[in-house]
Tab-separated table of C-alpha atoms and ligand atoms in Angstrom:
chain	number	residue	atom	x	y	z
P	1129	MET	CA	225.692	114.323	170.522
P	1130	SER	CA	225.277	111.951	173.434
P	1131	GLY	CA	221.771	111.163	174.561
P	1132	LEU	CA	219.862	111.837	177.716
P	1133	HIS	CA	220.640	110.606	181.171
P	1134	VAL	CA	217.422	109.935	183.080
P	1135	ALA	CA	217.381	108.961	186.754
P	1136	VAL	CA	214.331	107.458	188.431
P	1137	ILE	CA	213.270	107.096	192.061
P	1138	MET	CA	210.946	104.138	191.634
P	1139	ASP	CA	208.486	104.681	194.473
P	1140	GLY	CA	205.015	103.469	195.414
P	1141	ASN	CA	205.304	99.686	195.185
P	1142	GLY	CA	203.913	99.239	198.704
P	1143	ARG	CA	200.949	101.542	198.073
P	1144	TRP	CA	200.196	99.803	194.769
P	1145	ALA	CA	200.035	96.463	196.575
P	1146	ARG	CA	198.011	97.806	199.501
P	1147	SER	CA	195.420	99.327	197.189
P	1148	ARG	CA	194.860	95.828	195.790
P	1149	GLY	CA	194.805	94.088	199.156
P	1150	LEU	CA	198.109	92.355	198.315
P	1151	PRO	CA	201.286	91.944	200.397
P	1152	ARG	CA	203.986	94.597	199.804
P	1153	TRP	CA	206.297	92.250	197.928
P	1154	ARG	CA	203.689	91.860	195.185
P	1155	GLY	CA	204.160	95.568	194.569
P	1156	HIS	CA	207.892	95.006	194.165
P	1157	LEU	CA	207.138	92.179	191.738
P	1158	GLY	CA	204.908	94.560	189.765
P	1159	GLY	CA	207.737	97.083	189.864
P	1160	VAL	CA	210.050	94.672	188.045
P	1161	GLU	CA	207.607	94.691	185.107
P	1162	SER	CA	207.912	98.477	184.970
P	1163	VAL	CA	211.700	98.227	185.002
P	1164	ARG	CA	211.512	95.818	182.066
P	1165	ASP	CA	209.191	98.117	180.115
P	1166	VAL	CA	211.175	101.285	180.777
P	1167	VAL	CA	214.517	99.630	179.934
P	1168	ARG	CA	213.056	98.381	176.631
P	1169	ALA	CA	211.620	101.800	175.793
P	1170	ALA	CA	214.540	103.994	176.827
P	1171	PRO	CA	216.894	103.711	173.811
P	1172	ASP	CA	214.103	104.536	171.325
P	1173	LEU	CA	213.329	107.670	173.316
P	1174	GLY	CA	216.829	109.100	173.119
P	1175	ILE	CA	217.966	107.900	176.537
P	1176	THR	CA	221.529	106.574	176.649
P	1177	THR	CA	221.935	106.381	180.437
P	1178	LEU	CA	219.239	105.274	182.859
P	1179	THR	CA	219.909	105.251	186.596
P	1180	LEU	CA	217.298	103.430	188.675
P	1181	TYR	CA	217.093	103.709	192.457
P	1182	ALA	CA	216.395	100.117	193.416
P	1183	PHE	CA	217.431	99.930	197.085
P	1184	SER	CA	218.586	102.743	199.344
P	1185	SER	CA	220.977	102.228	202.234
P	1186	ASP	CA	218.104	103.414	204.436
P	1187	ASN	CA	215.902	100.613	203.104
P	1188	TRP	CA	217.785	98.218	205.422
P	1189	LYS	CA	215.447	99.606	208.090
P	1190	ARG	CA	212.625	97.581	206.535
P	1191	PRO	CA	211.590	94.138	207.823
P	1192	ALA	CA	214.113	91.423	206.911
P	1193	ALA	CA	211.460	89.504	204.953
P	1194	GLU	CA	210.822	92.474	202.638
P	1195	VAL	CA	214.543	93.141	202.193
P	1196	GLY	CA	215.053	89.451	201.405
P	1197	ARG	CA	212.350	89.573	198.729
P	1198	LEU	CA	213.902	92.653	197.150
P	1199	PHE	CA	217.288	90.985	196.782
P	1200	TRP	CA	215.624	87.804	195.547
P	1201	LEU	CA	213.938	89.929	192.865
P	1202	LEU	CA	217.274	91.512	191.972
P	1203	ARG	CA	218.800	88.076	191.511
P	1204	GLU	CA	215.833	86.902	189.427
P	1205	TYR	CA	215.926	90.050	187.302
P	1206	CYS	CA	219.615	89.577	186.542
P	1207	THR	CA	219.250	85.872	185.783
P	1208	ARG	CA	216.137	86.114	183.634
P	1209	GLU	CA	216.835	89.371	181.831
P	1210	ARG	CA	220.521	88.953	181.040
P	1211	GLY	CA	219.847	87.470	177.605
P	1212	GLU	CA	217.441	90.195	176.570
P	1213	LEU	CA	219.652	92.931	177.982
P	1214	LEU	CA	222.519	91.643	175.871
P	1215	GLU	CA	220.325	91.390	172.771
P	1216	ASN	CA	219.211	94.979	173.246
P	1217	GLY	CA	222.714	96.332	173.748
P	1218	VAL	CA	222.236	97.223	177.402
P	1219	ARG	CA	225.282	97.568	179.617
P	1220	VAL	CA	224.465	97.094	183.302
P	1221	THR	CA	226.492	98.489	186.179
P	1222	ALA	CA	225.657	98.913	189.850
P	1223	ILE	CA	226.369	101.906	192.063
P	1224	GLY	CA	226.405	101.791	195.856
P	1225	ARG	CA	227.880	99.449	198.451
P	1226	ARG	CA	228.475	95.839	197.538
P	1227	ASP	CA	229.634	94.319	200.799
P	1228	ARG	CA	226.131	93.905	202.271
P	1229	ILE	CA	224.362	92.539	199.172
P	1230	PRO	CA	223.397	88.872	199.745
P	1231	ARG	CA	225.950	86.620	198.082
P	1232	SER	CA	223.758	84.945	195.470
P	1233	ALA	CA	222.252	88.258	194.320
P	1234	LEU	CA	225.707	89.824	194.129
P	1235	ALA	CA	227.036	86.923	192.064
P	1236	GLU	CA	224.254	87.346	189.474
P	1237	LEU	CA	224.701	91.102	189.459
P	1238	VAL	CA	228.454	90.840	188.861
P	1239	ARG	CA	227.881	88.237	186.151
P	1240	THR	CA	225.429	90.607	184.453
P	1241	GLU	CA	227.918	93.475	184.693
P	1242	THR	CA	230.697	91.330	183.235
P	1243	GLU	CA	228.658	89.856	180.392
P	1244	THR	CA	227.117	93.169	179.340
P	1245	ALA	CA	230.332	95.197	179.701
P	1246	GLY	CA	230.802	95.538	175.928
P	1247	GLU	CA	227.311	96.901	175.221
P	1248	SER	CA	226.726	100.560	174.487
P	1249	ARG	CA	223.171	101.246	173.314
P	1250	LEU	CA	221.964	101.956	176.845
P	1251	HIS	CA	223.893	102.212	180.105
P	1252	LEU	CA	221.608	100.914	182.842
P	1253	ARG	CA	222.894	101.885	186.280
P	1254	LEU	CA	221.222	100.176	189.223
P	1255	ALA	CA	221.572	102.023	192.527
P	1256	ILE	CA	221.649	99.266	195.135
P	1257	ASP	CA	222.471	99.784	198.824
P	1258	TYR	CA	223.015	103.314	197.636
P	1259	SER	CA	223.404	106.459	199.748
P	1260	SER	CA	224.508	109.645	198.056
P	1261	LYS	CA	225.900	111.040	201.304
P	1262	ALA	CA	227.952	107.866	201.779
P	1263	GLU	CA	229.183	108.084	198.147
P	1264	ILE	CA	230.303	111.698	198.640
P	1265	ALA	CA	232.110	110.666	201.845
P	1266	ARG	CA	233.787	107.761	199.972
P	1267	ALA	CA	234.991	110.047	197.189
P	1268	SER	CA	236.263	112.569	199.760
P	1269	ARG	CA	238.123	109.809	201.610
P	1270	GLU	CA	239.701	108.640	198.382
P	1271	LEU	CA	240.979	112.140	197.614
P	1272	ALA	CA	242.161	112.638	201.209
P	1273	GLN	CA	244.159	109.400	200.964
P	1274	ARG	CA	245.753	110.560	197.731
P	1275	ALA	CA	246.623	113.832	199.429
P	1276	GLU	CA	248.092	111.951	202.407
P	1277	THR	CA	250.319	109.816	200.201
P	1278	GLY	CA	251.445	112.882	198.295
P	1279	SER	CA	250.004	112.009	194.872
P	1280	LEU	CA	247.620	114.958	195.078
P	1281	ALA	CA	247.947	118.431	196.551
P	1282	ALA	CA	244.971	119.438	198.715
P	1283	GLY	CA	244.692	122.606	196.663
P	1284	GLU	CA	244.015	120.534	193.534
P	1285	ILE	CA	240.700	119.287	194.913
P	1286	SER	CA	238.128	120.983	192.713
P	1287	PRO	CA	234.432	120.373	192.033
P	1288	ASP	CA	235.422	118.650	188.771
P	1289	LEU	CA	237.899	116.305	190.467
P	1290	LEU	CA	235.429	115.452	193.236
P	1291	TYR	CA	232.718	114.812	190.632
P	1292	GLN	CA	235.067	112.580	188.650
P	1293	THR	CA	236.005	110.607	191.773
P	1294	LEU	CA	232.349	110.309	192.749
P	1295	THR	CA	230.974	109.135	189.424
P	1296	GLY	CA	233.882	107.846	187.367
P	1297	GLY	CA	232.961	110.494	184.814
P	1298	VAL	CA	229.357	109.507	184.001
P	1299	ALA	CA	227.581	112.672	182.823
P	1300	ALA	CA	225.071	114.059	185.316
P	1301	PRO	CA	221.368	113.217	184.901
P	1302	ASP	CA	219.363	115.610	182.736
P	1303	LEU	CA	216.057	114.547	184.222
P	1304	LEU	CA	215.008	113.038	187.542
P	1305	ILE	CA	211.652	111.290	187.716
P	1306	ARG	CA	210.065	110.330	191.037
P	1307	THR	CA	206.853	108.345	191.043
P	1308	ALA	CA	204.097	107.986	193.657
P	1309	GLY	CA	203.699	111.658	194.545
P	1310	GLU	CA	206.570	112.101	196.993
P	1311	GLN	CA	208.688	115.165	196.281
P	1312	ARG	CA	212.041	114.482	197.910
P	1313	LEU	CA	215.410	113.047	196.952
P	1314	SER	CA	215.737	110.412	199.704
P	1315	ASP	CA	219.562	110.557	199.543
P	1316	PHE	CA	219.755	109.922	195.769
P	1317	LEU	CA	222.475	111.526	193.572
P	1318	LEU	CA	222.594	114.714	195.662
P	1319	TRP	CA	225.583	116.212	193.865
P	1320	GLU	CA	224.805	114.838	190.414
P	1321	LEU	CA	221.290	116.327	190.386
P	1322	ALA	CA	222.520	119.901	190.912
P	1323	TYR	CA	221.056	121.039	187.555
P	1324	ALA	CA	218.705	118.177	186.703
P	1325	GLU	CA	215.126	118.933	185.781
P	1326	LEU	CA	212.802	117.397	188.355
P	1327	TYR	CA	209.596	115.617	187.367
P	1328	PHE	CA	207.144	114.277	189.907
P	1329	THR	CA	204.183	112.097	189.043
P	1330	THR	CA	201.513	110.505	191.227
P	1331	VAL	CA	201.633	107.336	189.093
P	1332	LEU	CA	202.765	104.441	191.304
P	1333	TRP	CA	205.900	102.695	190.024
P	1334	PRO	CA	204.217	99.339	189.191
P	1335	ASP	CA	201.802	101.286	186.931
P	1336	PHE	CA	204.590	103.268	185.232
P	1337	ARG	CA	205.050	102.324	181.584
P	1338	ARG	CA	206.577	103.588	178.332
P	1339	ALA	CA	203.715	106.104	177.899
P	1340	ASP	CA	204.466	107.628	181.323
P	1341	LEU	CA	208.136	107.898	180.422
P	1342	MET	CA	207.173	109.615	177.175
P	1343	ARG	CA	205.015	112.093	179.128
P	1344	ALA	CA	207.937	112.882	181.425
P	1345	LEU	CA	210.249	113.414	178.450
P	1346	ALA	CA	207.718	115.642	176.680
P	1347	ASP	CA	207.531	117.772	179.833
P	1348	PHE	CA	211.333	117.822	180.045
P	1349	ARG	CA	211.633	119.031	176.449
P	1350	ARG	CA	209.458	122.048	177.253
P	1351	ARG	CA	211.799	123.172	180.033
P	1352	GLU	CA	214.364	125.886	179.521
P	1353	ARG	CA	217.666	124.856	181.063
P	1354	ARG	CA	219.769	127.856	181.961
P	1355	PHE	CA	222.573	126.559	184.219
P	1356	GLY	CA	222.679	129.954	185.867
P	1357	GLY	CA	222.944	131.867	182.595
P	1358	LEU	CA	220.204	133.567	180.653
P	1359	GLY	CA	219.285	130.621	178.489
P	1360	ALA	CA	218.341	131.051	174.853
P	1361	ARG	CA	216.961	134.594	175.200
P	1362	PRO	CA	219.250	137.210	173.721
P	1363	ALA	CA	220.847	139.344	176.409
P	1364	SER	CA	220.971	143.079	175.647
P	1365	PRO	CA	224.587	144.163	175.549
P	1366	PRO	CA	225.101	146.626	178.414
P	1367	GLU	CA	226.909	149.178	176.185
P	1368	LEU	CA	223.720	149.661	174.129
P	1369	VAL	CA	221.797	150.999	177.156
P	1370	PRO	CA	222.309	154.794	177.407
P	1371	ALA	CA	223.927	155.672	180.733
P	1372	ASN	CA	221.309	158.310	181.622
P	1373	GLU	CA	218.288	156.150	180.828
P	1374	PRO	CA	216.768	153.985	183.589
P	1375	LYS	CA	217.391	150.326	182.788
P	1376	ARG	CA	214.289	148.361	181.896
P	1377	ARG	CA	213.870	145.225	183.915
P	1378	ALA	CA	214.385	142.189	181.788
P	1379	VAL	CA	211.300	140.034	181.807
C	2822	IPE	C1	209.731	101.642	196.230
C	2822	IPE	O1	208.467	101.371	196.724
C	2822	IPE	C2	210.622	100.427	196.262
C	2822	IPE	C3	211.699	100.508	197.254
C	2822	IPE	C4	211.926	101.509	198.044
C	2822	IPE	C5	212.589	99.373	197.325
C	2822	IPE	P1	208.149	101.425	198.273
C	2822	IPE	O2	208.344	100.062	198.858
C	2822	IPE	O3	208.872	102.524	198.951
C	2822	IPE	O4	206.579	101.755	198.237
C	2822	IPE	P2	205.769	102.714	199.204
C	2822	IPE	O5	206.473	104.038	199.224
C	2822	IPE	O6	205.751	102.053	200.548
C	2822	IPE	O7	204.410	102.795	198.571
C	2823	IPE	C1	213.521	105.796	197.982
C	2823	IPE	O1	212.229	105.419	198.313
C	2823	IPE	C2	214.359	104.576	197.706
C	2823	IPE	C3	214.002	103.816	196.512
C	2823	IPE	C4	213.073	104.110	195.636
C	2823	IPE	C5	214.804	102.653	196.294
C	2823	IPE	P1	211.762	105.288	199.830
C	2823	IPE	O2	210.319	104.897	199.773
C	2823	IPE	O3	212.670	104.394	200.580
C	2823	IPE	O4	211.950	106.772	200.364
C	2823	IPE	P2	211.231	107.547	201.555
C	2823	IPE	O5	211.377	106.717	202.791
C	2823	IPE	O6	209.794	107.693	201.161
C	2823	IPE	O7	211.940	108.870	201.604
C	2824	MG	MG1	208.476	104.479	199.242
C-alpha cells in the first residue's frame, strides 16, 4: 500500500517574527528550520508524498525585498540541503510557474530536481509561484489544444483525464494542514483537495515541528473518510426492511 500524501500551507512566518520584534524575513528563516524538521520526520510517519506551499502566485504582491529574501532562502535551501535530501532518499520536484523564478534560485532548484530524481523514499513537492486556478487553466488549455489538433475528442475530457493532465498522476493529498489559525485554501490544490481531510492549527509555521506533525496525523487517523459513501458502517440492505414498516432513520 502506498503511504500518505500530506499537503501543508506553511503560514504565520510574519506573525512569528513580529511577536519577537524581528523583521519578517527572520520568520521565513525560522520557517526553513521547520521544513527541514518535517521533511526529516515525514518518512518515519508513513508519509510518502509531502507538498509544501512555499510561495503563492499572489505572494508577488509583497514588497520586492521580502520576495527577494524568499527566493534567496529557496536557493540556500536547495544548495545546503541537497546532500541530506539525497542521503535520506528524498526526491524533490516543484509545481507552479517557473518563468518568473529568479535565475539563480531556479538553477539550484532544477539541479536539486535532477540530482534527486532517482530517489523514492519521500516525494517532496515544493509549490512555488503556484496558483491552483492557474494550474487548472493550464491543464484545460493543454486539453483544448489536443482537441484542436484532433488528438483528443472533446467528449473524452473527463474528470480523470483533467486530473491526470493537472497533476501528472500524483495521488491526491489525504490530509491538508494549515498553520497559524487561518482557515482558507488561498488558491492551493483546489481540485486535488476535493476529499482531503482538513486540519487547522494555531501553531505558527516556524514553531511547527515533528511533534506537531504527529498530532495532525493522530487527528487524521481518527477521521472516518467516506468519499460520499457510508464508510465502514454496515448498510442495511433495503430488501430486509418490510415494505409496510416505517423506515428507521440511520444514525
Ligand atoms: C507564510 O508566512 C510564508 C509565505 C506566505 C511565503 P507569512 O509570510 O504569510 O506569515 P503571516 O501570515 O504574515 O504571519
Ligand atoms: C498562503 O499564505 C501562501 C503560502 C503559505 C505560501 P498567505 O499568507 O499568502 O495567504 P493569505 O494571504 O493569508 O490568504
Ligand atoms: Mg500568511
